[in-house]
Tab-separated table of C-alpha atoms and ligand atoms in Angstrom:
chain	number	residue	atom	x	y	z
A	901	MET	CA	99.873	46.051	-35.049
A	902	GLU	CA	96.741	44.560	-36.500
A	903	ARG	CA	96.423	41.544	-38.730
A	904	ALA	CA	96.982	42.657	-42.295
A	905	LEU	CA	94.663	39.988	-43.688
A	906	ASN	CA	91.431	39.228	-41.935
A	907	GLU	CA	88.977	36.449	-42.498
A	908	LYS	CA	85.650	38.217	-42.456
A	909	CYS	CA	83.460	35.732	-40.601
A	910	ALA	CA	82.621	32.374	-39.074
A	911	VAL	CA	79.265	30.599	-39.043
A	912	VAL	CA	77.720	27.819	-36.962
A	913	GLY	CA	74.375	26.050	-37.034
A	914	VAL	CA	72.941	23.640	-34.462
A	915	PHE	CA	69.888	21.500	-35.189
A	916	ASN	CA	67.790	19.274	-32.923
A	917	VAL	CA	70.065	19.652	-29.885
A	918	LYS	CA	68.769	20.618	-26.436
A	919	GLY	CA	70.238	23.981	-25.422
A	920	ALA	CA	71.262	24.689	-29.035
A	921	ALA	CA	72.254	28.303	-28.279
A	922	GLN	CA	74.805	27.199	-25.708
A	923	ILE	CA	76.380	24.839	-28.242
A	924	ALA	CA	76.373	27.652	-30.815
A	925	TYR	CA	78.067	29.895	-28.213
A	926	PHE	CA	80.901	27.414	-27.668
A	927	GLY	CA	81.186	26.905	-31.415
A	928	LEU	CA	81.585	30.647	-31.935
A	929	PHE	CA	84.080	30.800	-29.060
A	930	ALA	CA	86.256	28.236	-30.886
A	931	LEU	CA	85.925	30.259	-34.102
A	932	GLN	CA	86.724	33.638	-32.555
A	933	HIS	CA	89.938	33.911	-34.641
A	934	ARG	CA	87.760	34.342	-37.778
A	935	GLY	CA	86.088	37.547	-36.569
A	936	GLN	CA	86.426	39.654	-33.455
A	937	GLU	CA	84.219	42.671	-33.989
A	938	ALA	CA	80.703	41.356	-33.510
A	939	ALA	CA	78.909	38.152	-32.597
A	940	GLY	CA	75.323	36.936	-32.640
A	941	ILE	CA	73.062	33.933	-32.160
A	942	CYS	CA	69.459	33.421	-33.268
A	943	SER	CA	67.664	30.455	-31.686
A	944	ASN	CA	64.323	28.897	-32.516
A	945	LYS	CA	61.877	27.384	-30.028
A	946	ASP	CA	58.803	25.881	-31.685
A	947	GLY	CA	58.992	28.366	-34.537
A	948	LYS	CA	59.533	31.452	-32.347
A	949	PHE	CA	62.892	33.151	-32.904
A	950	HIS	CA	65.137	34.687	-30.200
A	951	LEU	CA	67.997	36.904	-31.340
A	952	ILE	CA	70.942	38.491	-29.516
A	953	LYS	CA	73.807	40.198	-31.338
A	954	ASP	CA	76.220	42.954	-30.487
A	955	ARG	CA	79.655	44.352	-31.153
A	956	GLY	CA	82.624	42.717	-29.435
A	957	LEU	CA	84.073	39.315	-28.677
A	958	VAL	CA	81.811	36.315	-28.120
A	959	THR	CA	82.504	36.372	-24.364
A	960	ARG	CA	81.555	40.043	-24.201
A	961	VAL	CA	78.349	39.730	-26.205
A	962	PHE	CA	76.959	36.717	-24.301
A	963	SER	CA	76.489	36.044	-20.599
A	964	GLU	CA	74.924	32.957	-19.038
A	965	LYS	CA	71.738	34.976	-18.510
A	966	LYS	CA	71.592	35.984	-22.175
A	967	ILE	CA	72.220	32.451	-23.413
A	968	LYS	CA	69.300	31.246	-21.248
A	969	LYS	CA	67.038	33.678	-23.111
A	970	LEU	CA	67.978	32.015	-26.393
A	971	LYS	CA	65.572	29.114	-26.037
A	972	GLY	CA	65.043	26.178	-28.350
A	973	ASP	CA	66.760	23.232	-29.973
A	974	MET	CA	67.831	25.073	-33.131
A	975	ALA	CA	70.293	27.978	-33.376
A	976	ILE	CA	72.558	29.704	-35.877
A	977	GLY	CA	75.495	31.948	-34.942
A	978	HIS	CA	78.076	34.267	-36.414
A	979	THR	CA	81.280	36.096	-35.564
A	980	ARG	CA	82.143	39.055	-37.710
A	981	TYR	CA	85.177	41.010	-38.758
A	982	SER	CA	83.941	44.199	-40.360
A	983	THR	CA	85.871	46.567	-42.569
A	984	ALA	CA	86.157	50.205	-41.495
A	985	GLY	CA	82.991	52.277	-41.602
A	986	ASP	CA	80.383	49.549	-41.350
A	987	ASP	CA	80.932	48.152	-37.891
A	988	SER	CA	77.558	49.237	-36.480
A	989	ILE	CA	75.369	46.817	-34.554
A	990	LEU	CA	73.019	46.807	-37.568
A	991	ASP	CA	75.701	45.025	-39.544
A	992	ALA	CA	76.160	42.254	-36.983
A	993	GLN	CA	74.645	38.880	-37.900
A	994	PRO	CA	72.420	36.805	-37.884
A	995	VAL	CA	70.306	38.876	-40.263
A	996	TYR	CA	66.673	38.423	-39.205
A	997	ALA	CA	63.386	39.242	-40.944
A	998	ARG	CA	59.673	38.527	-40.960
A	999	TYR	CA	58.106	37.874	-44.332
A	1000	ASP	CA	55.065	36.143	-45.800
A	1001	LEU	CA	56.244	32.639	-44.784
A	1002	GLY	CA	57.027	33.668	-41.180
A	1003	GLU	CA	60.410	34.355	-39.595
A	1004	ILE	CA	63.810	33.747	-41.169
A	1005	ALA	CA	67.420	34.266	-40.053
A	1006	ILE	CA	70.648	33.872	-41.994
A	1007	VAL	CA	74.392	33.888	-41.321
A	1008	HIS	CA	77.032	34.238	-44.021
A	1009	ASN	CA	80.770	33.663	-44.362
A	1010	GLY	CA	82.036	35.082	-47.633
A	1011	ASN	CA	81.437	37.975	-49.963
A	1012	LEU	CA	78.878	38.330	-52.770
A	1013	THR	CA	80.682	39.767	-55.781
A	1014	ASN	CA	77.518	41.054	-57.529
A	1015	ALA	CA	76.053	42.491	-54.304
A	1016	LYS	CA	75.771	46.103	-55.487
A	1017	GLU	CA	74.077	45.192	-58.753
A	1018	VAL	CA	71.547	42.935	-56.983
A	1019	ARG	CA	70.934	45.510	-54.260
A	1020	ASP	CA	70.326	48.289	-56.803
A	1021	GLN	CA	67.802	46.104	-58.666
A	1022	LEU	CA	66.034	45.220	-55.401
A	1023	ILE	CA	65.850	48.872	-54.350
A	1024	LYS	CA	64.336	49.762	-57.739
A	1025	ARG	CA	61.691	47.107	-57.042
A	1026	GLY	CA	60.861	48.757	-53.699
A	1027	ALA	CA	63.050	46.870	-51.228
A	1028	ILE	CA	64.025	48.872	-48.142
A	1029	PHE	CA	67.408	47.830	-46.781
A	1030	GLN	CA	68.243	48.057	-43.096
A	1031	THR	CA	71.961	47.272	-43.322
A	1032	PHE	CA	74.900	47.666	-45.676
A	1033	MET	CA	75.534	43.933	-45.717
A	1034	ASP	CA	75.539	41.864	-48.917
A	1035	THR	CA	73.889	39.108	-46.839
A	1036	GLU	CA	70.678	41.143	-46.621
A	1037	ASN	CA	70.278	40.673	-50.385
A	1038	MET	CA	69.500	37.006	-49.743
A	1039	ILE	CA	66.641	37.862	-47.368
A	1040	HIS	CA	65.063	40.199	-49.943
A	1041	LEU	CA	65.554	37.729	-52.794
A	1042	ILE	CA	63.911	34.956	-50.748
A	1043	ALA	CA	61.025	37.204	-49.673
A	1044	LYS	CA	60.396	38.445	-53.222
A	1045	SER	CA	60.694	35.055	-54.948
A	1046	GLU	CA	57.511	33.923	-56.715
A	1047	LYS	CA	58.024	30.297	-55.599
A	1048	GLU	CA	55.772	28.686	-53.011
A	1049	ARG	CA	58.136	26.569	-50.902
A	1050	LEU	CA	61.030	28.077	-48.951
A	1051	LEU	CA	63.476	25.540	-50.398
A	1052	ASP	CA	62.592	26.707	-53.937
A	1053	ARG	CA	62.817	30.331	-52.884
A	1054	ILE	CA	66.310	29.800	-51.431
A	1055	THR	CA	67.407	27.998	-54.614
A	1056	ASP	CA	65.901	30.816	-56.669
A	1057	ALA	CA	67.837	33.397	-54.626
A	1058	LEU	CA	71.085	31.416	-54.880
A	1059	HIS	CA	70.842	31.568	-58.679
A	1060	LYS	CA	70.810	35.371	-58.478
A	1061	VAL	CA	73.884	35.849	-56.271
A	1062	GLU	CA	77.521	35.344	-57.281
A	1063	GLY	CA	80.721	34.987	-55.333
A	1064	ALA	CA	81.697	33.390	-52.060
A	1065	TYR	CA	79.235	32.117	-49.506
A	1066	SER	CA	78.780	29.569	-46.811
A	1067	PHE	CA	75.221	30.337	-45.654
A	1068	VAL	CA	73.301	28.829	-42.762
A	1069	ILE	CA	69.590	29.668	-42.875
A	1070	GLN	CA	67.048	29.055	-40.134
A	1071	SER	CA	63.312	28.855	-40.831
A	1072	ARG	CA	60.315	28.027	-38.658
A	1073	ASN	CA	61.047	24.295	-38.699
A	1074	LYS	CA	64.156	23.666	-40.804
A	1075	MET	CA	67.804	24.608	-41.129
A	1076	TYR	CA	69.632	24.909	-44.467
A	1077	ALA	CA	73.430	24.936	-44.921
A	1078	VAL	CA	74.796	25.812	-48.345
A	1079	ARG	CA	78.190	26.433	-49.910
A	1080	ASP	CA	78.851	28.281	-53.184
A	1081	ARG	CA	79.801	26.283	-56.288
A	1082	PHE	CA	83.487	27.233	-55.886
A	1083	GLY	CA	83.626	26.264	-52.206
A	1084	PHE	CA	85.768	29.320	-51.454
A	1085	ARG	CA	85.051	29.207	-47.720
A	1086	PRO	CA	84.968	25.965	-45.707
A	1087	LEU	CA	81.817	24.504	-44.128
A	1088	SER	CA	81.682	21.157	-42.335
A	1089	LEU	CA	78.987	18.878	-40.947
A	1090	ALA	CA	78.994	16.921	-37.660
A	1091	ARG	CA	76.683	14.763	-35.563
A	1092	LEU	CA	75.861	15.785	-32.001
A	1093	GLY	CA	73.670	13.354	-30.061
A	1094	ASP	CA	70.451	12.973	-32.039
A	1095	GLY	CA	71.091	16.245	-33.803
A	1096	TYR	CA	73.572	17.937	-36.128
A	1097	MET	CA	75.982	20.840	-36.250
A	1098	VAL	CA	77.584	22.776	-39.088
A	1099	ALA	CA	80.556	25.110	-38.670
A	1100	SER	CA	83.202	26.992	-40.612
A	1101	GLU	CA	85.937	24.885	-39.005
A	1102	THR	CA	86.071	21.533	-37.245
A	1103	CYS	CA	87.687	23.015	-34.093
A	1104	ALA	CA	84.121	24.131	-33.204
A	1105	PHE	CA	83.024	20.461	-33.191
A	1106	ASP	CA	85.939	19.336	-31.032
A	1107	LEU	CA	85.060	21.782	-28.263
A	1108	VAL	CA	81.473	20.539	-27.883
A	1109	GLY	CA	82.153	16.847	-28.578
A	1110	ALA	CA	80.417	16.767	-31.978
A	1111	GLU	CA	81.543	14.033	-34.356
A	1112	PHE	CA	82.779	15.271	-37.737
A	1113	ILE	CA	80.913	13.617	-40.631
A	1114	ARG	CA	82.153	15.391	-43.777
A	1115	ASP	CA	82.570	18.718	-45.540
A	1116	ILE	CA	79.551	20.210	-47.236
A	1117	GLN	CA	80.581	20.117	-50.898
A	1118	PRO	CA	80.907	23.112	-53.228
A	1119	GLY	CA	77.448	23.849	-54.683
A	1120	GLU	CA	75.703	21.564	-52.171
A	1121	MET	CA	72.815	22.420	-49.841
A	1122	VAL	CA	72.051	20.242	-46.802
A	1123	ILE	CA	68.539	20.488	-45.369
A	1124	PHE	CA	67.826	19.569	-41.752
A	1125	GLU	CA	64.302	18.585	-40.783
A	1126	LYS	CA	63.052	17.034	-37.544
A	1127	GLY	CA	62.591	13.275	-37.565
A	1128	LYS	CA	64.457	12.903	-40.870
A	1129	ALA	CA	68.063	12.319	-41.856
A	1130	PRO	CA	69.715	15.415	-43.392
A	1131	ARG	CA	68.903	15.687	-47.080
A	1132	SER	CA	71.419	16.846	-49.667
A	1133	ILE	CA	70.737	18.731	-52.897
A	1134	GLN	CA	73.423	19.646	-55.407
A	1135	VAL	CA	72.196	23.134	-56.323
A	1136	PHE	CA	75.116	23.897	-58.641
A	1137	GLU	CA	77.648	21.890	-60.601
A	1138	PRO	CA	80.743	22.107	-58.374
A	1139	ASN	CA	83.737	24.061	-59.665
A	1140	PRO	CA	86.058	23.891	-56.631
A	1141	HIS	CA	88.338	26.862	-55.939
A	1142	LYS	CA	88.946	26.385	-52.216
A	1143	CYS	CA	90.801	29.226	-50.488
A	1144	ILE	CA	94.414	28.123	-50.062
A	1145	PHE	CA	94.994	30.882	-47.503
A	1146	GLU	CA	92.874	28.894	-45.038
A	1147	TYR	CA	95.855	26.518	-44.829
A	1148	ILE	CA	98.519	29.225	-44.731
A	1149	TYR	CA	97.017	31.514	-42.167
A	1150	PHE	CA	93.283	31.754	-41.425
A	1151	ALA	CA	92.232	28.411	-40.021
A	1152	ARG	CA	93.158	27.174	-36.574
A	1153	PRO	CA	95.998	24.602	-36.654
A	1154	ASP	CA	93.845	21.968	-34.921
A	1155	SER	CA	91.110	22.213	-37.579
A	1156	VAL	CA	90.680	19.776	-40.444
A	1157	VAL	CA	89.954	21.930	-43.498
A	1158	TYR	CA	89.057	20.414	-46.891
A	1159	GLY	CA	89.905	17.026	-45.365
A	1160	LYS	CA	93.399	17.899	-44.101
A	1161	ASN	CA	94.845	18.984	-40.767
A	1162	VAL	CA	96.054	22.568	-40.935
A	1163	TYR	CA	99.010	22.170	-38.550
A	1164	SER	CA	100.498	19.280	-40.567
A	1165	LEU	CA	100.212	21.231	-43.812
A	1166	ARG	CA	101.867	24.310	-42.309
A	1167	LYS	CA	104.788	22.125	-41.207
A	1168	LYS	CA	105.068	20.761	-44.748
A	1169	MET	CA	105.127	24.336	-46.093
A	1170	GLY	CA	108.102	24.945	-43.782
A	1171	GLN	CA	109.820	21.817	-45.102
A	1172	GLU	CA	109.280	22.946	-48.699
A	1173	LEU	CA	110.625	26.398	-47.795
A	1174	ALA	CA	113.795	24.805	-46.387
A	1175	LYS	CA	114.257	22.712	-49.555
A	1176	GLU	CA	113.638	25.611	-51.926
A	1177	LEU	CA	115.325	28.403	-49.993
A	1178	PRO	CA	118.152	27.155	-47.765
A	1179	VAL	CA	120.301	29.626	-45.830
A	1180	GLU	CA	123.132	29.165	-43.345
A	1181	ALA	CA	122.088	30.333	-39.925
A	1182	ASP	CA	122.220	29.536	-36.202
A	1183	MET	CA	118.513	29.122	-35.559
A	1184	VAL	CA	115.007	29.141	-37.022
A	1185	VAL	CA	112.664	31.602	-35.279
A	1186	PRO	CA	108.905	31.828	-35.944
A	1187	VAL	CA	106.860	35.006	-35.937
A	1188	PRO	CA	104.261	33.772	-33.427
A	1189	ASP	CA	101.703	32.360	-33.560
A	1190	SER	CA	100.961	31.665	-37.218
A	1191	GLY	CA	104.614	31.089	-38.221
A	1192	VAL	CA	105.279	28.410	-35.576
A	1193	ALA	CA	104.304	25.267	-37.481
A	1194	ALA	CA	106.123	26.320	-40.684
A	1195	ALA	CA	109.240	27.195	-38.628
A	1196	LEU	CA	109.182	23.733	-37.030
A	1197	GLY	CA	108.996	22.196	-40.509
A	1198	TYR	CA	111.878	24.375	-41.738
A	1199	SER	CA	113.965	23.410	-38.708
A	1200	GLN	CA	113.304	19.680	-39.095
A	1201	GLU	CA	114.117	19.720	-42.804
A	1202	SER	CA	117.263	21.858	-42.502
A	1203	GLY	CA	118.567	20.497	-39.187
A	1204	ILE	CA	118.949	24.085	-37.921
A	1205	PRO	CA	117.677	24.394	-34.311
A	1206	PHE	CA	114.223	25.868	-33.671
A	1207	GLU	CA	114.085	28.598	-31.025
A	1208	LEU	CA	111.265	30.756	-29.730
A	1209	GLY	CA	113.253	33.955	-30.157
A	1210	ILE	CA	110.117	36.133	-30.259
A	1211	MET	CA	107.354	36.052	-27.638
A	1212	ARG	CA	103.815	37.183	-28.270
A	1213	ASN	CA	101.632	39.052	-25.790
A	1214	HIS	CA	98.205	37.429	-26.169
A	1215	TYR	CA	96.384	40.055	-24.148
A	1216	VAL	CA	96.750	43.011	-26.494
A	1217	GLY	CA	93.429	44.285	-27.731
A	1218	ARG	CA	93.055	47.167	-30.106
A	1219	THR	CA	94.733	50.388	-29.147
A	1220	PHE	CA	93.518	53.747	-30.357
A	1221	ILE	CA	96.618	55.605	-29.152
A	1222	GLU	CA	98.891	55.952	-32.154
A	1223	PRO	CA	102.593	55.918	-31.180
A	1224	THR	CA	104.614	58.978	-32.174
A	1225	GLN	CA	107.309	58.738	-34.838
A	1226	GLU	CA	109.986	58.309	-32.132
A	1227	LEU	CA	108.022	55.398	-30.716
A	1228	ARG	CA	107.242	53.911	-34.127
A	1229	ASN	CA	108.230	50.399	-33.059
A	1230	LEU	CA	106.037	50.493	-29.972
A	1231	LYS	CA	103.056	49.156	-31.866
A	1232	VAL	CA	104.768	45.914	-32.815
A	1233	LYS	CA	106.585	45.679	-29.465
A	1234	MET	CA	103.267	45.741	-27.624
A	1235	LYS	CA	102.470	42.463	-29.314
A	1236	LEU	CA	105.837	40.856	-30.056
A	1237	SER	CA	109.039	41.020	-28.031
A	1238	PRO	CA	112.448	39.479	-28.751
A	1239	ILE	CA	114.260	37.282	-26.229
A	1240	ARG	CA	117.639	39.039	-26.308
A	1241	GLU	CA	119.481	36.176	-24.556
A	1242	VAL	CA	118.401	33.789	-27.330
A	1243	ILE	CA	119.069	35.890	-30.424
A	1244	GLU	CA	121.986	38.170	-29.515
A	1245	GLY	CA	124.895	37.714	-31.939
A	1246	LYS	CA	123.012	34.974	-33.833
A	1247	LYS	CA	122.128	34.563	-37.509
A	1248	LEU	CA	118.354	34.067	-37.646
A	1249	ILE	CA	115.991	32.531	-40.180
A	1250	VAL	CA	112.682	34.198	-39.354
A	1251	ILE	CA	109.561	32.430	-40.641
A	1252	ASP	CA	106.337	34.356	-41.244
A	1253	ASP	CA	103.183	33.347	-43.124
A	1254	SER	CA	102.856	36.398	-45.384
A	1255	ILE	CA	103.957	39.950	-46.126
A	1256	VAL	CA	101.037	42.190	-46.993
A	1257	ARG	CA	101.887	45.868	-46.559
A	1258	GLY	CA	105.447	45.259	-45.367
A	1259	THR	CA	105.248	47.611	-42.394
A	1260	THR	CA	105.005	44.856	-39.765
A	1261	SER	CA	107.908	42.874	-41.282
A	1262	LYS	CA	110.007	46.045	-41.277
A	1263	GLN	CA	109.248	46.580	-37.588
A	1264	ILE	CA	110.012	42.941	-36.724
A	1265	VAL	CA	113.400	43.035	-38.494
A	1266	SER	CA	114.287	46.325	-36.835
A	1267	MET	CA	113.234	44.982	-33.403
A	1268	LEU	CA	115.387	41.864	-33.847
A	1269	LYS	CA	118.418	43.863	-34.976
A	1270	GLU	CA	118.010	46.263	-32.055
A	1271	ALA	CA	118.010	43.202	-29.797
A	1272	GLY	CA	121.396	42.147	-31.198
A	1273	ALA	CA	120.601	39.683	-34.037
A	1274	ALA	CA	123.672	39.417	-36.289
A	1275	GLU	CA	121.649	38.588	-39.421
A	1276	VAL	CA	117.919	38.304	-40.178
A	1277	HIS	CA	116.876	36.135	-43.134
A	1278	MET	CA	113.116	36.286	-43.733
A	1279	ARG	CA	111.446	33.201	-45.224
A	1280	ILE	CA	107.743	33.402	-46.058
A	1281	SER	CA	105.443	30.370	-46.225
A	1282	SER	CA	103.169	31.932	-48.875
A	1283	PRO	CA	104.030	33.275	-52.337
A	1284	PRO	CA	104.026	37.105	-52.700
A	1285	THR	CA	100.526	38.547	-52.141
A	1286	THR	CA	100.121	40.576	-55.327
A	1287	ASP	CA	96.321	40.848	-55.663
A	1288	PRO	CA	93.379	41.579	-53.347
A	1289	CYS	CA	90.765	39.010	-52.325
A	1290	TYR	CA	87.101	39.514	-53.260
A	1291	TYR	CA	85.917	36.278	-51.678
A	1292	GLY	CA	85.446	37.078	-48.019
A	1293	VAL	CA	88.887	38.148	-46.855
A	1294	ASP	CA	89.659	41.726	-45.995
A	1295	THR	CA	92.788	42.690	-47.940
A	1296	PRO	CA	94.110	46.169	-48.731
A	1297	GLU	CA	93.666	47.524	-52.288
A	1298	LYS	CA	96.264	46.392	-54.823
A	1299	GLU	CA	98.288	49.640	-54.521
A	1300	LYS	CA	98.814	48.945	-50.823
A	1301	LEU	CA	100.092	45.395	-51.340
A	1302	ILE	CA	103.861	45.727	-51.234
A	1303	SER	CA	104.418	42.766	-53.596
A	1304	ALA	CA	102.267	44.480	-56.238
A	1305	ARG	CA	104.603	47.492	-56.202
A	1306	MET	CA	108.074	46.169	-55.468
A	1307	THR	CA	110.359	43.295	-56.429
A	1308	THR	CA	111.497	40.852	-53.742
A	1309	GLU	CA	114.912	42.579	-53.657
A	1310	GLU	CA	113.257	45.983	-53.158
A	1311	ILE	CA	111.062	44.607	-50.373
A	1312	CYS	CA	114.123	43.060	-48.720
A	1313	ASP	CA	115.820	46.488	-48.759
A	1314	TYR	CA	112.653	48.165	-47.472
A	1315	ILE	CA	112.224	45.828	-44.494
A	1316	GLY	CA	115.963	45.878	-43.747
A	1317	ALA	CA	116.470	42.084	-43.853
A	1318	ASP	CA	119.725	40.394	-44.916
A	1319	SER	CA	117.752	38.205	-47.297
A	1320	LEU	CA	114.112	37.597	-48.162
A	1321	ALA	CA	112.504	34.732	-50.059
A	1322	TYR	CA	108.997	33.307	-50.518
A	1323	ILE	CA	107.819	29.750	-51.104
A	1324	SER	CA	106.926	29.212	-54.792
A	1325	ILE	CA	103.356	28.404	-55.866
A	1326	ASP	CA	104.643	24.937	-56.900
A	1327	GLY	CA	106.275	24.465	-53.498
A	1328	LEU	CA	103.034	25.454	-51.793
A	1329	MET	CA	101.083	22.973	-53.911
A	1330	ARG	CA	103.610	20.212	-53.136
A	1331	ALA	CA	103.066	20.929	-49.417
A	1332	VAL	CA	99.279	20.789	-49.833
A	1333	GLY	CA	99.876	17.649	-51.851
A	1334	ASP	CA	96.762	17.158	-53.928
A	1335	ASP	CA	94.641	18.451	-56.763
A	1336	LYS	CA	94.626	21.829	-58.406
A	1337	ASN	CA	91.219	22.753	-56.977
A	1338	TYR	CA	92.383	25.778	-55.027
A	1339	CYS	CA	91.850	29.495	-55.373
A	1340	LYS	CA	95.251	31.216	-55.512
A	1341	ALA	CA	93.987	34.523	-56.914
A	1342	CYS	CA	95.811	36.661	-54.363
A	1343	PHE	CA	99.098	35.205	-55.692
A	1344	ASP	CA	98.368	35.001	-59.424
A	1345	GLY	CA	95.414	37.360	-60.094
A	1346	ASN	CA	93.346	34.590	-61.731
A	1347	TYR	CA	89.846	35.319	-60.427
A	1348	VAL	CA	87.305	32.659	-61.287
A	1349	VAL	CA	84.347	34.989	-60.649
B	1804	SF4	S1	91.972	35.336	-53.330
B	1804	SF4	FE1	93.411	34.448	-51.799
B	1804	SF4	S2	92.463	34.837	-49.776
B	1804	SF4	FE2	90.850	35.108	-51.375
B	1804	SF4	S3	89.808	33.133	-51.548
B	1804	SF4	FE3	91.448	33.162	-53.089
B	1804	SF4	S4	93.235	32.258	-52.051
B	1804	SF4	FE4	91.758	32.816	-50.466
């Protein structure tokens, strides 16, 4: 049982902090949920770069000895989730290169929507690519720019790429943090001693004691230079389309994303679900861990008791042994197990954050019924996922999204639940409680780029 939706990456940057690589390491550790397949840090001591990256979790890639090799008071880091077929070490980040202005390294959270077109043009002009990553386009565009100063070259390159990006770029003596004009992926700024830190989520700051300052704004670039306060340039007119799925599922509940705490918003989604979609039952049960906060909200709003009727095994890694047809539920049972004593004979409201392919929900319902649940009513804290994401989240193609193929009633039959209902887009927006500046393309197919 793997996550059906995966955030592709997390980025950190540390500037003017002694032992910057160690801080970057802890930042990546806090952001491990955003990418588990590869990790890397590139540090900078007096203009000389030190790079370590490899496949695996942050704790596997780095040891104390390796961190000590990453000298300097500047570092950028990355954790990666890669889609099938391109998980080689070459595609781990930071992406590093030497060019006419010296050394450069870059980390990227997001997905460039015109990557193939730009890559093809660069190849025609003689560029030799070393990876399959869209991020490498930026390195080539910077290296080939006619401009003199690196800042102008980066700006030049940014005008040639489209789509979703939170980039952190490290040069000989500066660090640049930039977010696309739509602000699809989060990127925040904090103070740490005399220096600064940027990260995909604020939970990275909390771990190292950095003090959150603000979000980097859509279309904004912040430039860090020794002896100077960070300088901000608005590279593009902002057109905010912040990913609403960060609130539903991706971000850690203790993070503050786009100015709001994720845990509190998930609870509000649960409250809205209870108002919109009430059902008589004995208890509210979350699918752990991401359904917990919404289930608490549902329980508080409805007055129906909250129970941890499903436990999660946190120590399951990937398994390459596919269960046989007879053991088809083994995959989900390795990760989730019902507490029979709690649920036997009971009518359950089961809260999950999303249904993507439908196979996991089907297994969960079947597992709960086998354990004696009298009724299973599924309530989902996101609207039906009908369209894929092209902005840095790994989703299956449209044909594989169950909500693109079936009605809610058909899905309910397929997963074997007694009832199934999703929060409405309006209910979700009431829970989030502010402007309309969110991307909701995976629910309504309205792609801004
Ligand atoms: S399409 Fe969905 S997952 Fe992708 S950025 Fe938009 S809201 Fe987020």
